[in-house]
mmCIF file of N, CA and C in Angstrom:
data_model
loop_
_atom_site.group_PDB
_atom_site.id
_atom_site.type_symbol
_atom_site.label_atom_id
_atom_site.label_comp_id
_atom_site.label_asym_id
_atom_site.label_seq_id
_atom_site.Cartn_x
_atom_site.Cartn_y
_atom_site.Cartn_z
ATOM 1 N N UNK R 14 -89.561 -149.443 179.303
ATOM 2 C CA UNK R 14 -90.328 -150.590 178.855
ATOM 3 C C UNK R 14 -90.068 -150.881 177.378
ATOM 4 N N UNK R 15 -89.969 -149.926 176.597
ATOM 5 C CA UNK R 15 -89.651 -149.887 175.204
ATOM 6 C C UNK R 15 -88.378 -150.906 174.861
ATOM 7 N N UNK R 16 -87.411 -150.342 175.615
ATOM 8 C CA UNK R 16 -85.994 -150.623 174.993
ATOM 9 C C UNK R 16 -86.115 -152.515 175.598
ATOM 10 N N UNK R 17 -86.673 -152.793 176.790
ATOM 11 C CA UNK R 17 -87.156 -154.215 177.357
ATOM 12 C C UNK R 17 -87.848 -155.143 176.108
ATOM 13 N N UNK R 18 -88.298 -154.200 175.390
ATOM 14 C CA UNK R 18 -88.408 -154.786 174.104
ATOM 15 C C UNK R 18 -88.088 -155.028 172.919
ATOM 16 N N UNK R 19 -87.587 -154.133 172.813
ATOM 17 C CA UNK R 19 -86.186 -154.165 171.969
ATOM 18 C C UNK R 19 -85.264 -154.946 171.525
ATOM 19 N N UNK R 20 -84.784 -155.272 173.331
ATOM 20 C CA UNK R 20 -83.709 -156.021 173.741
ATOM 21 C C UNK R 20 -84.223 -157.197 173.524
ATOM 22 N N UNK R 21 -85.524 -157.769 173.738
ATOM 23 C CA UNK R 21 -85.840 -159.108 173.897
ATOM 24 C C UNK R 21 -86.446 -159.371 172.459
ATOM 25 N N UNK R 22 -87.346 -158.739 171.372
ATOM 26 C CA UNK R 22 -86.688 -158.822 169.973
ATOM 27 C C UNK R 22 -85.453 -159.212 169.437
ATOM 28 N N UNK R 23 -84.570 -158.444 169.751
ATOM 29 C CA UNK R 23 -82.953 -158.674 169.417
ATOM 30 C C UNK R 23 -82.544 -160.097 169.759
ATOM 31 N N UNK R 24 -83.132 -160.575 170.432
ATOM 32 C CA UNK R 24 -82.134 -161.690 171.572
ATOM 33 C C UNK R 24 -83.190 -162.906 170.502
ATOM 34 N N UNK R 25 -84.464 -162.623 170.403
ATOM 35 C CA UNK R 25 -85.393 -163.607 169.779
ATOM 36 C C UNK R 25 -85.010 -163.813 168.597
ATOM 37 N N UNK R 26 -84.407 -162.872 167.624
ATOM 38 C CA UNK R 26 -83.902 -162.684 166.652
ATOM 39 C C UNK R 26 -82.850 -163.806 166.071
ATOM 40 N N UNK R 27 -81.808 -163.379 167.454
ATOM 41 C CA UNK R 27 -80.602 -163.954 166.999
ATOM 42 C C UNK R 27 -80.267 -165.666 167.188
ATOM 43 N N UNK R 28 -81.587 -165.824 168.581
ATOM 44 C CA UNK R 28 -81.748 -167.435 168.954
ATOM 45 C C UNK R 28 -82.109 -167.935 167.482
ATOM 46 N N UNK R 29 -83.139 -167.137 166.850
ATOM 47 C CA UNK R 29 -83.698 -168.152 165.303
ATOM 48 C C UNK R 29 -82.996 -168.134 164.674
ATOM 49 N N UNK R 30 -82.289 -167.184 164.100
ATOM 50 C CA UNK R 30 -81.275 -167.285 163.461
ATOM 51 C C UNK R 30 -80.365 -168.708 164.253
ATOM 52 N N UNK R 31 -79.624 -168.482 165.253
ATOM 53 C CA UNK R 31 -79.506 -169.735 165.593
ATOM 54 C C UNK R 31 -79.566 -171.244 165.134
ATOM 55 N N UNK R 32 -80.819 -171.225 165.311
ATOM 56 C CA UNK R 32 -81.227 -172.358 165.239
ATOM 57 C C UNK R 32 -81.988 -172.887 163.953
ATOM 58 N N UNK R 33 -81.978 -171.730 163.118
ATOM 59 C CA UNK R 33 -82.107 -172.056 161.525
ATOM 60 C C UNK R 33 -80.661 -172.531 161.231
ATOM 61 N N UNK R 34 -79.619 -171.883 161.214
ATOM 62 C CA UNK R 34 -78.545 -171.671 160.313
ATOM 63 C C UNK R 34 -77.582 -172.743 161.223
ATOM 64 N N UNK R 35 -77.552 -172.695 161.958
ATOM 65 C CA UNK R 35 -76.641 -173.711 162.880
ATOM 66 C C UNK R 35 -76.718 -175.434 162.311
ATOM 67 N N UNK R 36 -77.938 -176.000 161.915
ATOM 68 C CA UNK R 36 -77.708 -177.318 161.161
ATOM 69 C C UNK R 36 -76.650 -177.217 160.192
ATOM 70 N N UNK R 37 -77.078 -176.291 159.470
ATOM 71 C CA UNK R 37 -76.456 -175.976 157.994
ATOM 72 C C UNK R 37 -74.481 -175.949 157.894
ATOM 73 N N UNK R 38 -74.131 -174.927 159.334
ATOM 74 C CA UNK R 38 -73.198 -175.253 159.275
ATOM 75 C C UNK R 38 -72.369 -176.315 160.087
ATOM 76 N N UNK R 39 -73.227 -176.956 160.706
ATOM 77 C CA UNK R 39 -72.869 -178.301 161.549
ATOM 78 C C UNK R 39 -72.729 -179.185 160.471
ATOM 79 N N UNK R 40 -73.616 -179.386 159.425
ATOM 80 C CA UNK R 40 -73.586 -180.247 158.389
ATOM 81 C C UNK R 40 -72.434 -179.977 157.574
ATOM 82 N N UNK R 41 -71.840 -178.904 157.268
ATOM 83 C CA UNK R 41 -70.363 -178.358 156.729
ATOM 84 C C UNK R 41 -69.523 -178.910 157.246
ATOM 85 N N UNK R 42 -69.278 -178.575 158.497
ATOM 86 C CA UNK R 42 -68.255 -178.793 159.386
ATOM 87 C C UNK R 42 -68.397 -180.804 159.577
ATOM 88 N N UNK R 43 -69.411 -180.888 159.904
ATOM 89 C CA UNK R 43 -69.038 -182.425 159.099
ATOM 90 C C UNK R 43 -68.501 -183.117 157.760
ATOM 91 N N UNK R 44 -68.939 -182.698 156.714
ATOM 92 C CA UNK R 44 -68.431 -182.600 155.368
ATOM 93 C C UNK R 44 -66.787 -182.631 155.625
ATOM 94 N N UNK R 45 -66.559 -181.214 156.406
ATOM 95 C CA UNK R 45 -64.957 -180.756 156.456
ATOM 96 C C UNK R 45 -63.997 -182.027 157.068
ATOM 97 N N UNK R 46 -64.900 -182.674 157.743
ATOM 98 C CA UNK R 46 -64.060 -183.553 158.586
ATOM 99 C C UNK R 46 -64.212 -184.539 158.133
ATOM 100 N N UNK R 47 -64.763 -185.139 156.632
ATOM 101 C CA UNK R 47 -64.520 -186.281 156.489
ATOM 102 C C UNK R 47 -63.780 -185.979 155.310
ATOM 103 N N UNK R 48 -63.778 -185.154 154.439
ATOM 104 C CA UNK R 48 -62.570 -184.625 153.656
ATOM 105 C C UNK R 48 -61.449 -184.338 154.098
ATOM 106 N N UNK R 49 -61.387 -184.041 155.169
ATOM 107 C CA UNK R 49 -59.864 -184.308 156.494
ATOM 108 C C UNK R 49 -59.668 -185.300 156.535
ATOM 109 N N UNK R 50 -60.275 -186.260 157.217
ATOM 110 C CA UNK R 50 -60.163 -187.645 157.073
ATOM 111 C C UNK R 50 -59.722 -188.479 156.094
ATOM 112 N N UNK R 51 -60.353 -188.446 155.125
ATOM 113 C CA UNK R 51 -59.829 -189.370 153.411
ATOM 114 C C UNK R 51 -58.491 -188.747 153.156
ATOM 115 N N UNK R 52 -58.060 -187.253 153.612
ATOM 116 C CA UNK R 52 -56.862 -186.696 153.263
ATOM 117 C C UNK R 52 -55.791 -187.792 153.925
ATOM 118 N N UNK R 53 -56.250 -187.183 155.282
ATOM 119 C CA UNK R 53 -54.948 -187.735 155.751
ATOM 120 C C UNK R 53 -54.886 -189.124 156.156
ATOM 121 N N UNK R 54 -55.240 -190.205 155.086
ATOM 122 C CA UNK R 54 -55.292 -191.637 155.637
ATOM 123 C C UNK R 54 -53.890 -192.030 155.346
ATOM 124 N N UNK R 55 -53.277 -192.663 156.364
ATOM 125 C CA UNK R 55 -51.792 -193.126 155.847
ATOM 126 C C UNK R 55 -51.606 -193.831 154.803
ATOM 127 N N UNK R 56 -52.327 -195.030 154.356
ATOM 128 C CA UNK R 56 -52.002 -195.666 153.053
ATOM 129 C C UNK R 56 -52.509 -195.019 151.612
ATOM 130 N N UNK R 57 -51.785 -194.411 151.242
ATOM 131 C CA UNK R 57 -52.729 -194.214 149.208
ATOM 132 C C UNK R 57 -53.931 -194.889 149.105
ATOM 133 N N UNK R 58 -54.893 -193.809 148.548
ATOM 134 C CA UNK R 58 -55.820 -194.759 147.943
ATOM 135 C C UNK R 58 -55.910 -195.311 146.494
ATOM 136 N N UNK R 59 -56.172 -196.817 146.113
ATOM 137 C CA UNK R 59 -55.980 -197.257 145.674
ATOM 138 C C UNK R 59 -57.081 -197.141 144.506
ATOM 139 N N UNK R 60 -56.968 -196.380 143.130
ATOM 140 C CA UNK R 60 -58.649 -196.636 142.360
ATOM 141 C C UNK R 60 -58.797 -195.131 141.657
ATOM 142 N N UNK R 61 -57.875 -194.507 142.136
ATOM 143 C CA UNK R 61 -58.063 -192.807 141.749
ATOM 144 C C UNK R 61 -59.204 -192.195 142.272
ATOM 145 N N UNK R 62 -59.853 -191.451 141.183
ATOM 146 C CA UNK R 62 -60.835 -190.556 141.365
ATOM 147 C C UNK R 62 -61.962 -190.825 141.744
ATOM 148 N N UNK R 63 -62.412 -192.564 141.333
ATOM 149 C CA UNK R 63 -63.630 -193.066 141.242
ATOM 150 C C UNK R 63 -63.744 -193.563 142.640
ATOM 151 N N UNK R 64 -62.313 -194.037 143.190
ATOM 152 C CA UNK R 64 -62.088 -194.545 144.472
ATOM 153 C C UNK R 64 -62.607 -193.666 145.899
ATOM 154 N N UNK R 65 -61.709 -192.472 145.649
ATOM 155 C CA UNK R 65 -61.974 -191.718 146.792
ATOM 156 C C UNK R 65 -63.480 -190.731 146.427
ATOM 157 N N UNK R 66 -64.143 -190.953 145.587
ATOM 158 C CA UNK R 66 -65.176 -190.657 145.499
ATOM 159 C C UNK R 66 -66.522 -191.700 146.574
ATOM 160 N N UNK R 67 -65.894 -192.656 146.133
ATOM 161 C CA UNK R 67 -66.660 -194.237 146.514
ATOM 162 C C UNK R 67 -65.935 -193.973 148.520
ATOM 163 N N UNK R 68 -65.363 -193.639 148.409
ATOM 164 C CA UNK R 68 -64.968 -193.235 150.076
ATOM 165 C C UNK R 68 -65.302 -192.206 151.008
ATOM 166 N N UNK R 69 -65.473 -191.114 150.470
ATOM 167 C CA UNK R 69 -65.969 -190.073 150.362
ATOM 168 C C UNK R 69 -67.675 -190.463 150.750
ATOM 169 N N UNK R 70 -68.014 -190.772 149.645
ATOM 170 C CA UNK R 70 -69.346 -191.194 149.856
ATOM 171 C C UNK R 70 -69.731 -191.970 150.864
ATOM 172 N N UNK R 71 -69.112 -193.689 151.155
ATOM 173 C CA UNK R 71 -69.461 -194.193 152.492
ATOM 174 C C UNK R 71 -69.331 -193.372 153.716
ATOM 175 N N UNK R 72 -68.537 -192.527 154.220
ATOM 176 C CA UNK R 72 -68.489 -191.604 154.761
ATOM 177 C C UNK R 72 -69.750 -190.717 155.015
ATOM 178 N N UNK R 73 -70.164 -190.275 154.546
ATOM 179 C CA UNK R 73 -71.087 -189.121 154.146
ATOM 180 C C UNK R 73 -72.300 -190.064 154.605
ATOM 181 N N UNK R 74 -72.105 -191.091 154.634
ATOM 182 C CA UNK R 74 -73.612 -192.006 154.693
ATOM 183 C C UNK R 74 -73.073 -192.256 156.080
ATOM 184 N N UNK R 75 -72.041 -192.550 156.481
ATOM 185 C CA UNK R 75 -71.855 -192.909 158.170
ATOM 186 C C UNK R 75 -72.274 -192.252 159.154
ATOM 187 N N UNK R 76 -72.219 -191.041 158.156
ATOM 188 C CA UNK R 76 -72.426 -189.658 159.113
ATOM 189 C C UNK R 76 -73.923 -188.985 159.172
ATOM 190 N N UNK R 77 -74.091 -189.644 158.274
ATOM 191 C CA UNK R 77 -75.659 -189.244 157.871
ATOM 192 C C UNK R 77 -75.738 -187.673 157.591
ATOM 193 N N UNK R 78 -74.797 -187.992 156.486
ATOM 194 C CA UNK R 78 -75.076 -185.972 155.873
ATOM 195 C C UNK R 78 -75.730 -185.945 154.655
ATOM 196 N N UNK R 79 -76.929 -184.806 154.623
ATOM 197 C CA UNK R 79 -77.891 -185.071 153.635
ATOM 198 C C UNK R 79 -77.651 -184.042 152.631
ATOM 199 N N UNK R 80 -77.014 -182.598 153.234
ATOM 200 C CA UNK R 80 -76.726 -181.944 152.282
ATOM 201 C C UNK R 80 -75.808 -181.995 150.589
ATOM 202 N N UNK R 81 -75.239 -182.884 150.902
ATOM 203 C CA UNK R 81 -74.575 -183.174 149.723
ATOM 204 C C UNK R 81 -73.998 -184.504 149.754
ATOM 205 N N UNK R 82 -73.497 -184.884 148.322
ATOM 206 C CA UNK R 82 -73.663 -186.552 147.841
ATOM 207 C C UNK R 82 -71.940 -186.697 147.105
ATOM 208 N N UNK R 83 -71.518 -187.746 147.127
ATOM 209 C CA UNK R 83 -70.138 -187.756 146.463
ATOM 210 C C UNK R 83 -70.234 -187.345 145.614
ATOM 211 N N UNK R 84 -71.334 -187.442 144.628
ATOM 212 C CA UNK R 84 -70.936 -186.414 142.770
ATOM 213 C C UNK R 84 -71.140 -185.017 142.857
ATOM 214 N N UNK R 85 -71.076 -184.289 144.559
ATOM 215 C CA UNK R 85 -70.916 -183.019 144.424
ATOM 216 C C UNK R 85 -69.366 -182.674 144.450
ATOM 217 N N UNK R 86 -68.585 -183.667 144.987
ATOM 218 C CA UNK R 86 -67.437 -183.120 145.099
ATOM 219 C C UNK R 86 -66.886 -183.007 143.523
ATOM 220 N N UNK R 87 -65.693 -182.284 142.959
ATOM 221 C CA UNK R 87 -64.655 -182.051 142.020
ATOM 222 C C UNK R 87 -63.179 -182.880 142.451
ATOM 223 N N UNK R 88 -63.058 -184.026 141.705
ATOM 224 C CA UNK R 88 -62.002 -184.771 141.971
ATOM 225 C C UNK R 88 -61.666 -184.228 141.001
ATOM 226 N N UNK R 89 -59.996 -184.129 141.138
ATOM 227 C CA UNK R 89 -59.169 -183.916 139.856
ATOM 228 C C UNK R 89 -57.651 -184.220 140.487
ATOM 229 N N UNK R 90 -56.746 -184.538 138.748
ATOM 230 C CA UNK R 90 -55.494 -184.926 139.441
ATOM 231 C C UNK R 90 -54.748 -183.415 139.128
ATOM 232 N N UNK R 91 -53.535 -184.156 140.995
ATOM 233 C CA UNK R 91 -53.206 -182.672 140.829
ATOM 234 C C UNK R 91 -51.842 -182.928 140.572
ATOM 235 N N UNK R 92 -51.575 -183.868 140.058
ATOM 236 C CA UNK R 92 -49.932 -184.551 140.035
ATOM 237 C C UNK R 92 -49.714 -186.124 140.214
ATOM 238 N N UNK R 93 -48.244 -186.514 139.882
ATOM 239 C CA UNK R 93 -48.482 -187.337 140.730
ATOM 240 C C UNK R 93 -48.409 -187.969 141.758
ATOM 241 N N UNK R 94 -49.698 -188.728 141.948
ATOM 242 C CA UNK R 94 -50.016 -189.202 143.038
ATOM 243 C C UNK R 94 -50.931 -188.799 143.759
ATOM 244 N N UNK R 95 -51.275 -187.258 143.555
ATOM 245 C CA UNK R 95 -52.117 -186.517 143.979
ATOM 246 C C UNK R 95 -53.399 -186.119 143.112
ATOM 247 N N UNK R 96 -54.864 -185.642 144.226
ATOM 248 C CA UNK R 96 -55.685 -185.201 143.851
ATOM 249 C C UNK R 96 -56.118 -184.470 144.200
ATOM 250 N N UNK R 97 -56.848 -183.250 143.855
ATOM 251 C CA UNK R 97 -57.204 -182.378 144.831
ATOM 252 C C UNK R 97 -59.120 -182.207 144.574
ATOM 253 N N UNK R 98 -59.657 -182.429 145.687
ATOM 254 C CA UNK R 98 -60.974 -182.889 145.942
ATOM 255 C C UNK R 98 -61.386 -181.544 146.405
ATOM 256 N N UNK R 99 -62.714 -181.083 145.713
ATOM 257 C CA UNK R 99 -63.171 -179.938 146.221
ATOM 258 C C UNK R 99 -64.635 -180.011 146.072
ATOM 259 N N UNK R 100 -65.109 -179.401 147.007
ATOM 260 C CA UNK R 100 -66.470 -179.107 147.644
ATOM 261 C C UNK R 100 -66.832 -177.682 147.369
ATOM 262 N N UNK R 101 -67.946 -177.006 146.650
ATOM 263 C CA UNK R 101 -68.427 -175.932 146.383
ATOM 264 C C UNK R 101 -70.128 -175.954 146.388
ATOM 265 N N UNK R 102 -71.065 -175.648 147.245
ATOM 266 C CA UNK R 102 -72.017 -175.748 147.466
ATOM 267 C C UNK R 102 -72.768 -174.598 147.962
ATOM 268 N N UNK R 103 -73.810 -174.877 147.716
ATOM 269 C CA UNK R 103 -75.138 -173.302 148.141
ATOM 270 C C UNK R 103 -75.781 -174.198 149.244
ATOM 271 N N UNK R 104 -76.119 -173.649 150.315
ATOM 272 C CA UNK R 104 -77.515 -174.109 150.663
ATOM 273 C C UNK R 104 -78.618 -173.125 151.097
ATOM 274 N N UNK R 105 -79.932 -173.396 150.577
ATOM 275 C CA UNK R 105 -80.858 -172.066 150.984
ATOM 276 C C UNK R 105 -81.575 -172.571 152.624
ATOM 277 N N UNK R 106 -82.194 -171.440 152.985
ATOM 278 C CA UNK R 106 -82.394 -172.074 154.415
ATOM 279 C C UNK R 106 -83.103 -170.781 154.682
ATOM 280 N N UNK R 107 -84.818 -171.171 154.556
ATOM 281 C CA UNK R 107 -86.237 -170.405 154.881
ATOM 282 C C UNK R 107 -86.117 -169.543 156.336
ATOM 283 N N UNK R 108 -86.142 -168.183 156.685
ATOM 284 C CA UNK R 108 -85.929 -168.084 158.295
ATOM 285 C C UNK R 108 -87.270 -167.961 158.652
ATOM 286 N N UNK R 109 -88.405 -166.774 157.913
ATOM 287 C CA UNK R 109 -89.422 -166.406 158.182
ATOM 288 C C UNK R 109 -89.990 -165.622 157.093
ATOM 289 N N UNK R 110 -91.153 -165.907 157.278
ATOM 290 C CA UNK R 110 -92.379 -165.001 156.063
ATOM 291 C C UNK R 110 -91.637 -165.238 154.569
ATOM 292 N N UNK R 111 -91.279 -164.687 154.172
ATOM 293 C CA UNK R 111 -90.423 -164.736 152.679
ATOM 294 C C UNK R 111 -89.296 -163.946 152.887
ATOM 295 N N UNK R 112 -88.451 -164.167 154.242
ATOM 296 C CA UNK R 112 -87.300 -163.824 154.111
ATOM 297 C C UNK R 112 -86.160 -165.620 154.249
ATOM 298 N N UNK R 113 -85.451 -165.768 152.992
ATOM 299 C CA UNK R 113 -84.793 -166.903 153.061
ATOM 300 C C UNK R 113 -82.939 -166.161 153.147
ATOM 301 N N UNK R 114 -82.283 -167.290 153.337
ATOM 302 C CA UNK R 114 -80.834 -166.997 153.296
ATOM 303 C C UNK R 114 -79.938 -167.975 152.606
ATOM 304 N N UNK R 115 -79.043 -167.539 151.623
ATOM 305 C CA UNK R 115 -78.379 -168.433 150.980
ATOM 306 C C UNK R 115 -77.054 -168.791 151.587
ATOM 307 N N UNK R 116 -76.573 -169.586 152.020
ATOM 308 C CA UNK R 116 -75.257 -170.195 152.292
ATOM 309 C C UNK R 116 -74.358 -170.689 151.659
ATOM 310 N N UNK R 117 -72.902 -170.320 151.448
ATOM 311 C CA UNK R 117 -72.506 -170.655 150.910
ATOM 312 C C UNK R 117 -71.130 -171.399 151.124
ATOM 313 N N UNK R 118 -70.163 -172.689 151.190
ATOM 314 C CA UNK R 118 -69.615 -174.015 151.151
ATOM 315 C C UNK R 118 -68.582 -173.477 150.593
ATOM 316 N N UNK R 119 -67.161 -173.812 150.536
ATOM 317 C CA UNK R 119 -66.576 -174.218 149.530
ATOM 318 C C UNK R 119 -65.018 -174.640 150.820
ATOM 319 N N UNK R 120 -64.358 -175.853 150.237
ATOM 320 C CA UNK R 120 -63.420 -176.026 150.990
ATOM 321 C C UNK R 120 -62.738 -177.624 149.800
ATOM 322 N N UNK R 121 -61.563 -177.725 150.213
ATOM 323 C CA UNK R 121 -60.173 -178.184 149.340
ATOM 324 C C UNK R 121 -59.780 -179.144 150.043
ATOM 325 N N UNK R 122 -59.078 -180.366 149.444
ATOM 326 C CA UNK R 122 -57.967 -180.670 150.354
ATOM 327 C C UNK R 122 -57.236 -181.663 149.036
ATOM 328 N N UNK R 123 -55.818 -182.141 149.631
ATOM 329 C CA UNK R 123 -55.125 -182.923 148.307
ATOM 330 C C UNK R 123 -55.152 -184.299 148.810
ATOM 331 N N UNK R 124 -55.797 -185.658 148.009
ATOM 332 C CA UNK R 124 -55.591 -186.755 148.702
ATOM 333 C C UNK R 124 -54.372 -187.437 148.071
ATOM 334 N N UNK R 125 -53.600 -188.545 148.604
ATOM 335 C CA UNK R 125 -52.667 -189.087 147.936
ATOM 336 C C UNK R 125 -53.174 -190.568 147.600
ATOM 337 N N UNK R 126 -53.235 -190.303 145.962
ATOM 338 C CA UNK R 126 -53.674 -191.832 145.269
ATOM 339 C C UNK R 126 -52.269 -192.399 144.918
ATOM 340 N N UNK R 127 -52.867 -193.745 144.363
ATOM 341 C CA UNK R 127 -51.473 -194.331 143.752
ATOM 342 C C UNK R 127 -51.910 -194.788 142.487
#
């Protein structure tokens, strides 16, 4: 009977966990894919840093992602023609009583401006 409980602790455990932490990285993994996206658009973007920021951002609003905003990303040039756009972020995320968990973001990609 003991270990029946145990087991079903364990299992209760790992569903919350679940279902705390699972937005958090659904909301990443969205992020990731629209920084994929602006990467690989066939035409240059046109405007530099301020541009694919301003793209970046409509994006982020299409998608309705709340965790983070275009002035979190790091545009910088990485050559030319190139930029390399980076994302570095925390997010905290309450599980129970006063136990919280910090998360942590970070992902790259190079866009091609003109």
């Amino acid at each position: 009977m003991l270990s029946i409980l145990v087991i079903l602790s364990l299992v209760i455990f790992f569903v919350t966990l679940a279902f705390k932490l699972g937005p958090a990285y659904l909301g990443f993994w969205t992020v990731k894919s629209v920084m994929d996206n602006v990467a690989e658009q066939s035409t240059p973007i046109t405007g530099g840093a301020r541009e694919i920021a301003n793209q970046i951002g409509k994006r982020l609003d299409i998608n309705n992602v709340g965790q983070v905003s275009a002035k979190d990303f790091k545009i910088r040039r990485a050559g030319e023609n190139l930029y390399d756009v980076t994302l570095d972020y925390e997010q905290r995320q309450h599980l129970f009583f006063n136990i919280d968990t910090v998360l942590t973001f970070a992902y790259q990609v190079q866009v091609k401006g003109q």
